[in-house]
């Protein structure tokens, strides 16, 4: 019965009903972390914005499409998780949270980003996978401290030359897009450690042997006629990865395992 009532209340976007879904928010959490994920929220109760010492706020897996302006009170927020919601536009109030380090926006309906996002100069990790981007958001090139960028499973056909400005970028994840050529700008980014172009439309790969920082390249599930040449010690995941015996890599399992291992290593270094 509780779940039935909760499901019915979720469709009533009044402040009182939404408070019911999160119970009473009376005190600041001791660990300065508030997790309101999977509560069927359609709007964020204003009370949640009163905890101005919050460092982490999880709002994943709800029905949110907007956020209250009061959210700007959370000026110490470093992590904001909004994945698996219903955002078509990024709420501008997010761009006022200038201490954000990590922003999760995957699995929404975003197709563009506001120019105000450039105010998030402390942002290091940005997740935008599984959205509706058909063009690479130019404002990302104005985020000087980005280290990890997830843009997989959109509809991107090319990257911007301005991406070269991001000298702190160490991993870029572009699986499941519509790239027909290996992005030329990546050939200029010698500091990249991980490049993921799995499940695109790339037919031929250039040599990546001179990318001095490269540790892992994932290129599986492309209609390619060659494997990218890499320097000694760089791991490849894809067809012809074991060039000595021309054996095909083991597909999805190894892609996932390699990606998770690389991501974990990068997060430990941050």
Tab-separated table of C-alpha atoms in Angstrom:
chain	number	residue	atom	x	y	z
A	1	UNK	CA	0.000	0.000	0.000
A	2	UNK	CA	2.851	2.369	0.810
A	3	UNK	CA	4.238	2.139	-2.721
A	4	UNK	CA	0.777	2.681	-4.214
A	5	UNK	CA	0.278	5.844	-2.164
A	6	UNK	CA	3.777	7.044	-2.959
A	7	UNK	CA	3.193	6.474	-6.675
A	8	UNK	CA	-0.079	8.430	-6.587
A	9	UNK	CA	1.414	11.314	-4.610
A	10	UNK	CA	4.307	11.536	-7.074
A	11	UNK	CA	1.918	12.902	-9.716
A	12	UNK	CA	0.927	15.838	-7.488
A	13	UNK	CA	3.717	18.436	-7.813
A	14	UNK	CA	2.675	20.506	-4.767
A	15	UNK	CA	5.350	21.252	-2.165
A	16	UNK	CA	3.402	19.372	0.504
A	17	UNK	CA	3.054	16.211	-1.565
A	18	UNK	CA	6.670	16.240	-2.659
A	19	UNK	CA	7.735	16.592	0.985
A	20	UNK	CA	5.821	13.389	1.664
A	21	UNK	CA	8.040	11.568	-0.835
A	22	UNK	CA	11.244	12.577	0.942
A	23	UNK	CA	9.842	12.431	4.487
A	24	UNK	CA	10.675	15.370	6.741
A	25	UNK	CA	13.963	17.075	5.986
A	26	UNK	CA	14.647	18.683	9.334
A	27	UNK	CA	18.354	18.460	10.046
A	28	UNK	CA	21.524	18.820	8.084
A	29	UNK	CA	23.002	15.315	7.434
A	30	UNK	CA	26.145	14.799	9.500
A	31	UNK	CA	28.160	13.690	6.478
A	32	UNK	CA	26.902	16.693	4.464
A	33	UNK	CA	25.464	14.261	1.895
A	34	UNK	CA	21.787	14.165	0.933
A	35	UNK	CA	20.519	11.243	-1.137
A	36	UNK	CA	17.024	11.716	-2.602
A	37	UNK	CA	17.469	9.270	-5.458
A	38	UNK	CA	14.580	7.074	-6.637
A	39	UNK	CA	11.891	8.994	-4.719
A	40	UNK	CA	9.621	9.636	-7.740
A	41	UNK	CA	10.140	13.367	-7.278
A	42	UNK	CA	8.692	15.769	-9.847
A	43	UNK	CA	10.034	18.844	-8.095
A	44	UNK	CA	12.687	19.321	-5.453
A	45	UNK	CA	11.270	20.385	-2.066
A	46	UNK	CA	12.580	23.868	-1.264
A	47	UNK	CA	13.569	22.631	2.177
A	48	UNK	CA	16.412	20.646	0.607
A	49	UNK	CA	18.000	23.944	-0.469
A	50	UNK	CA	18.221	25.144	3.121
A	51	UNK	CA	21.157	22.886	3.957
A	52	UNK	CA	23.825	25.333	2.831
A	53	UNK	CA	26.659	23.120	4.124
A	54	UNK	CA	25.815	20.267	1.749
A	55	UNK	CA	28.744	18.868	-0.227
A	56	UNK	CA	26.966	16.069	-2.122
A	57	UNK	CA	23.391	15.962	-3.437
A	58	UNK	CA	22.008	12.881	-5.191
A	59	UNK	CA	18.748	13.333	-7.129
A	60	UNK	CA	19.153	10.460	-9.577
A	61	UNK	CA	16.277	8.385	-10.936
A	62	UNK	CA	13.398	10.787	-10.352
A	63	UNK	CA	11.039	12.679	-12.674
A	64	UNK	CA	12.703	16.088	-12.408
A	65	UNK	CA	12.630	18.515	-15.323
A	66	UNK	CA	13.497	21.684	-13.420
A	67	UNK	CA	15.073	22.863	-10.178
A	68	UNK	CA	14.098	25.665	-7.777
A	69	UNK	CA	16.117	28.915	-7.780
A	70	UNK	CA	16.745	28.358	-4.069
A	71	UNK	CA	19.252	25.680	-5.038
A	72	UNK	CA	21.816	28.458	-5.452
A	73	UNK	CA	22.047	28.525	-1.651
A	74	UNK	CA	24.155	25.364	-1.823
A	75	UNK	CA	27.384	27.169	-2.556
A	76	UNK	CA	29.560	24.444	-1.002
A	77	UNK	CA	28.143	21.708	-3.202
A	78	UNK	CA	30.851	19.672	-4.940
A	79	UNK	CA	28.841	16.771	-6.374
A	80	UNK	CA	25.405	16.941	-7.996
A	81	UNK	CA	23.783	13.831	-9.462
A	82	UNK	CA	20.831	14.427	-11.808
A	83	UNK	CA	21.103	11.362	-14.020
A	84	UNK	CA	18.017	9.387	-15.019
A	85	UNK	CA	15.611	12.321	-14.924
A	86	UNK	CA	13.601	14.278	-17.529
A	87	UNK	CA	15.698	17.388	-18.172
A	88	UNK	CA	15.478	18.827	-21.687
A	89	UNK	CA	17.259	22.039	-20.705
A	90	UNK	CA	19.919	22.426	-18.046
A	91	UNK	CA	18.497	24.593	-15.224
A	92	UNK	CA	20.554	27.792	-15.057
A	93	UNK	CA	20.675	27.629	-11.272
A	94	UNK	CA	23.191	24.780	-11.623
A	95	UNK	CA	25.610	27.214	-13.241
A	96	UNK	CA	25.673	29.245	-10.025
A	97	UNK	CA	27.110	26.332	-8.015
A	98	UNK	CA	30.692	27.350	-8.670
A	99	UNK	CA	32.317	24.769	-6.358
A	100	UNK	CA	30.977	21.791	-8.308
A	101	UNK	CA	33.630	19.177	-9.092
A	102	UNK	CA	31.389	16.387	-10.394
A	103	UNK	CA	28.151	16.757	-12.361
A	104	UNK	CA	26.099	13.746	-13.434
A	105	UNK	CA	23.591	14.508	-16.220
A	106	UNK	CA	23.411	11.194	-18.039
A	107	UNK	CA	20.184	9.590	-19.222
A	108	UNK	CA	18.162	12.760	-19.653
A	109	UNK	CA	16.825	14.514	-22.763
A	110	UNK	CA	19.405	17.285	-23.059
A	111	UNK	CA	20.242	18.541	-26.538
A	112	UNK	CA	22.220	21.679	-25.682
A	113	UNK	CA	24.033	23.333	-22.776
A	114	UNK	CA	23.777	26.992	-21.721
A	115	UNK	CA	26.772	29.293	-22.129
A	116	UNK	CA	26.562	29.979	-18.383
A	117	UNK	CA	28.028	26.525	-17.755
A	118	UNK	CA	31.445	28.115	-18.267
A	119	UNK	CA	31.148	29.567	-14.758
A	120	UNK	CA	31.787	26.070	-13.350
A	121	UNK	CA	35.545	26.437	-13.573
A	122	UNK	CA	36.181	23.860	-10.814
A	123	UNK	CA	34.341	21.094	-12.690
A	124	UNK	CA	36.517	18.004	-13.163
A	125	UNK	CA	34.062	15.277	-14.165
A	126	UNK	CA	31.084	15.759	-16.472
A	127	UNK	CA	28.711	12.928	-17.418
A	128	UNK	CA	26.432	13.589	-20.408
A	129	UNK	CA	25.982	10.093	-21.787
A	130	UNK	CA	22.658	8.956	-23.246
A	131	UNK	CA	21.168	12.326	-24.071
A	132	UNK	CA	20.106	13.948	-27.353
A	133	UNK	CA	23.177	15.931	-28.423
A	134	UNK	CA	23.667	16.106	-32.183
A	135	UNK	CA	26.462	18.697	-31.907
A	136	UNK	CA	29.342	18.834	-29.478
A	137	UNK	CA	28.462	21.502	-26.851
A	138	UNK	CA	30.945	24.323	-27.445
A	139	UNK	CA	30.772	25.562	-23.855
A	140	UNK	CA	32.539	22.384	-22.689
A	141	UNK	CA	35.697	23.773	-24.298
A	142	UNK	CA	35.557	26.612	-21.739
A	143	UNK	CA	35.841	24.338	-18.694
A	144	UNK	CA	39.578	24.513	-17.961
A	145	UNK	CA	39.781	21.849	-15.244
A	146	UNK	CA	37.791	19.049	-16.872
A	147	UNK	CA	39.607	15.724	-16.474
A	148	UNK	CA	36.899	13.207	-17.382
A	149	UNK	CA	34.258	13.751	-20.051
A	150	UNK	CA	31.491	11.248	-20.790
A	151	UNK	CA	29.520	11.932	-23.992
A	152	UNK	CA	28.728	8.403	-25.059
A	153	UNK	CA	25.453	7.354	-26.661
A	154	UNK	CA	24.463	10.655	-28.199
A	155	UNK	CA	24.372	11.497	-31.916
A	156	UNK	CA	27.692	13.292	-32.360
A	157	UNK	CA	29.309	13.229	-35.794
A	158	UNK	CA	32.411	15.286	-35.009
A	159	UNK	CA	34.292	17.069	-32.236
A	160	UNK	CA	35.351	20.704	-32.124
A	161	UNK	CA	38.931	21.855	-32.702
A	162	UNK	CA	38.587	24.015	-29.566
A	163	UNK	CA	38.622	20.844	-27.474
A	164	UNK	CA	42.409	21.062	-27.668
A	165	UNK	CA	42.238	23.860	-25.074
A	166	UNK	CA	41.358	21.367	-22.343
A	167	UNK	CA	44.865	20.571	-21.205
A	168	UNK	CA	43.645	18.873	-18.016
A	169	UNK	CA	41.476	16.379	-19.910
A	170	UNK	CA	42.679	12.824	-19.288
A	171	UNK	CA	39.794	10.620	-20.454
A	172	UNK	CA	37.132	11.078	-23.100
A	173	UNK	CA	34.321	8.554	-23.563
A	174	UNK	CA	32.524	8.742	-26.923
A	175	UNK	CA	31.050	5.275	-27.404
A	176	UNK	CA	27.785	4.908	-29.287
A	177	UNK	CA	27.926	8.050	-31.401
A	178	UNK	CA	28.030	8.612	-35.176
A	179	UNK	CA	31.716	9.398	-35.703
A	180	UNK	CA	32.756	8.314	-39.204
A	181	UNK	CA	36.374	9.414	-38.761
A	182	UNK	CA	38.693	9.363	-35.798
A	183	UNK	CA	38.428	12.957	-34.421
A	184	UNK	CA	41.538	14.859	-35.628
A	185	UNK	CA	41.616	17.067	-32.529
A	186	UNK	CA	42.355	14.032	-30.342
A	187	UNK	CA	45.609	13.528	-32.247
A	188	UNK	CA	46.811	16.843	-30.798
A	189	UNK	CA	45.953	16.004	-27.190
A	190	UNK	CA	49.101	14.260	-25.992
A	191	UNK	CA	47.978	14.313	-22.356
A	192	UNK	CA	44.963	12.029	-22.941
A	193	UNK	CA	45.170	8.710	-21.078
A	194	UNK	CA	41.898	7.073	-22.168
A	195	UNK	CA	40.089	7.343	-25.508
A	196	UNK	CA	36.847	5.412	-25.969
A	197	UNK	CA	35.315	5.429	-29.464
A	198	UNK	CA	33.577	2.055	-29.195
A	199	UNK	CA	30.422	1.574	-31.309
A	200	UNK	CA	30.906	4.347	-33.848
A	201	UNK	CA	31.285	4.278	-37.654
A	202	UNK	CA	35.046	4.698	-37.962
A	203	UNK	CA	36.513	2.802	-40.925
A	204	UNK	CA	40.195	3.619	-40.555
A	205	UNK	CA	42.344	4.570	-37.585
A	206	UNK	CA	45.426	6.792	-37.700
A	207	UNK	CA	48.538	5.994	-35.678
A	208	UNK	CA	48.256	6.945	-32.009
A	209	UNK	CA	51.819	5.933	-31.231
A	210	UNK	CA	52.971	9.478	-30.543
A	211	UNK	CA	50.301	10.221	-27.915
A	212	UNK	CA	52.730	10.041	-25.022
A	213	UNK	CA	50.183	9.899	-22.210
A	214	UNK	CA	47.882	7.277	-23.738
A	215	UNK	CA	47.182	4.183	-21.615
A	216	UNK	CA	43.978	2.750	-23.084
A	217	UNK	CA	42.133	3.031	-26.391
A	218	UNK	CA	38.752	1.314	-26.874
A	219	UNK	CA	37.695	1.065	-30.514
A	220	UNK	CA	35.620	-2.111	-30.702
A	221	UNK	CA	32.416	-2.395	-32.803
A	222	UNK	CA	33.589	-0.070	-35.579
A	223	UNK	CA	33.641	-1.133	-39.270
A	224	UNK	CA	37.390	-0.508	-39.321
A	225	UNK	CA	39.940	-2.114	-41.623
A	226	UNK	CA	42.841	-1.669	-39.190
A	227	UNK	CA	43.678	-1.333	-35.535
A	228	UNK	CA	45.166	1.954	-34.284
A	229	UNK	CA	48.913	1.745	-33.891
A	230	UNK	CA	49.930	2.541	-30.313
A	231	UNK	CA	53.138	2.850	-28.324
A	232	UNK	CA	54.464	-0.009	-26.225
A	233	UNK	CA	52.499	-0.537	-23.030
A	234	UNK	CA	49.256	1.009	-24.306
A	235	UNK	CA	46.270	-1.314	-24.063
A	236	UNK	CA	43.923	-1.667	-27.039
A	237	UNK	CA	40.410	-3.119	-26.858
A	238	UNK	CA	38.960	-4.051	-30.231
A	239	UNK	CA	39.419	-6.102	-33.389
A	240	UNK	CA	43.074	-6.961	-34.114
A	241	UNK	CA	44.053	-5.700	-30.650
A	242	UNK	CA	46.506	-8.618	-30.357
A	243	UNK	CA	48.319	-7.738	-33.548
A	244	UNK	CA	50.930	-10.472	-33.091
A	245	UNK	CA	48.388	-13.222	-33.743
A	246	UNK	CA	45.481	-11.241	-35.214
A	247	UNK	CA	43.065	-12.503	-32.572
A	248	UNK	CA	39.921	-10.522	-32.013
A	249	UNK	CA	39.350	-9.154	-28.532
A	250	UNK	CA	36.551	-10.688	-26.531
A	251	UNK	CA	34.009	-7.926	-27.094
A	252	UNK	CA	31.678	-6.311	-24.616
A	253	UNK	CA	33.074	-7.988	-21.497
A	254	UNK	CA	36.601	-6.735	-22.055
A	255	UNK	CA	35.403	-3.281	-23.120
A	256	UNK	CA	33.419	-2.908	-19.912
A	257	UNK	CA	36.183	-4.323	-17.738
A	258	UNK	CA	38.849	-2.116	-19.280
A	259	UNK	CA	36.655	0.959	-19.060
A	260	UNK	CA	35.786	0.369	-15.404
A	261	UNK	CA	39.418	-0.233	-14.511
A	262	UNK	CA	40.535	2.946	-16.278
A	263	UNK	CA	37.741	5.003	-14.711
A	264	UNK	CA	38.589	3.693	-11.237
A	265	UNK	CA	42.233	4.535	-11.710
A	266	UNK	CA	41.435	8.064	-12.827
A	267	UNK	CA	39.088	8.662	-9.893
A	268	UNK	CA	41.764	7.520	-7.458
A	269	UNK	CA	44.140	10.094	-8.910
A	270	UNK	CA	41.680	12.979	-8.578
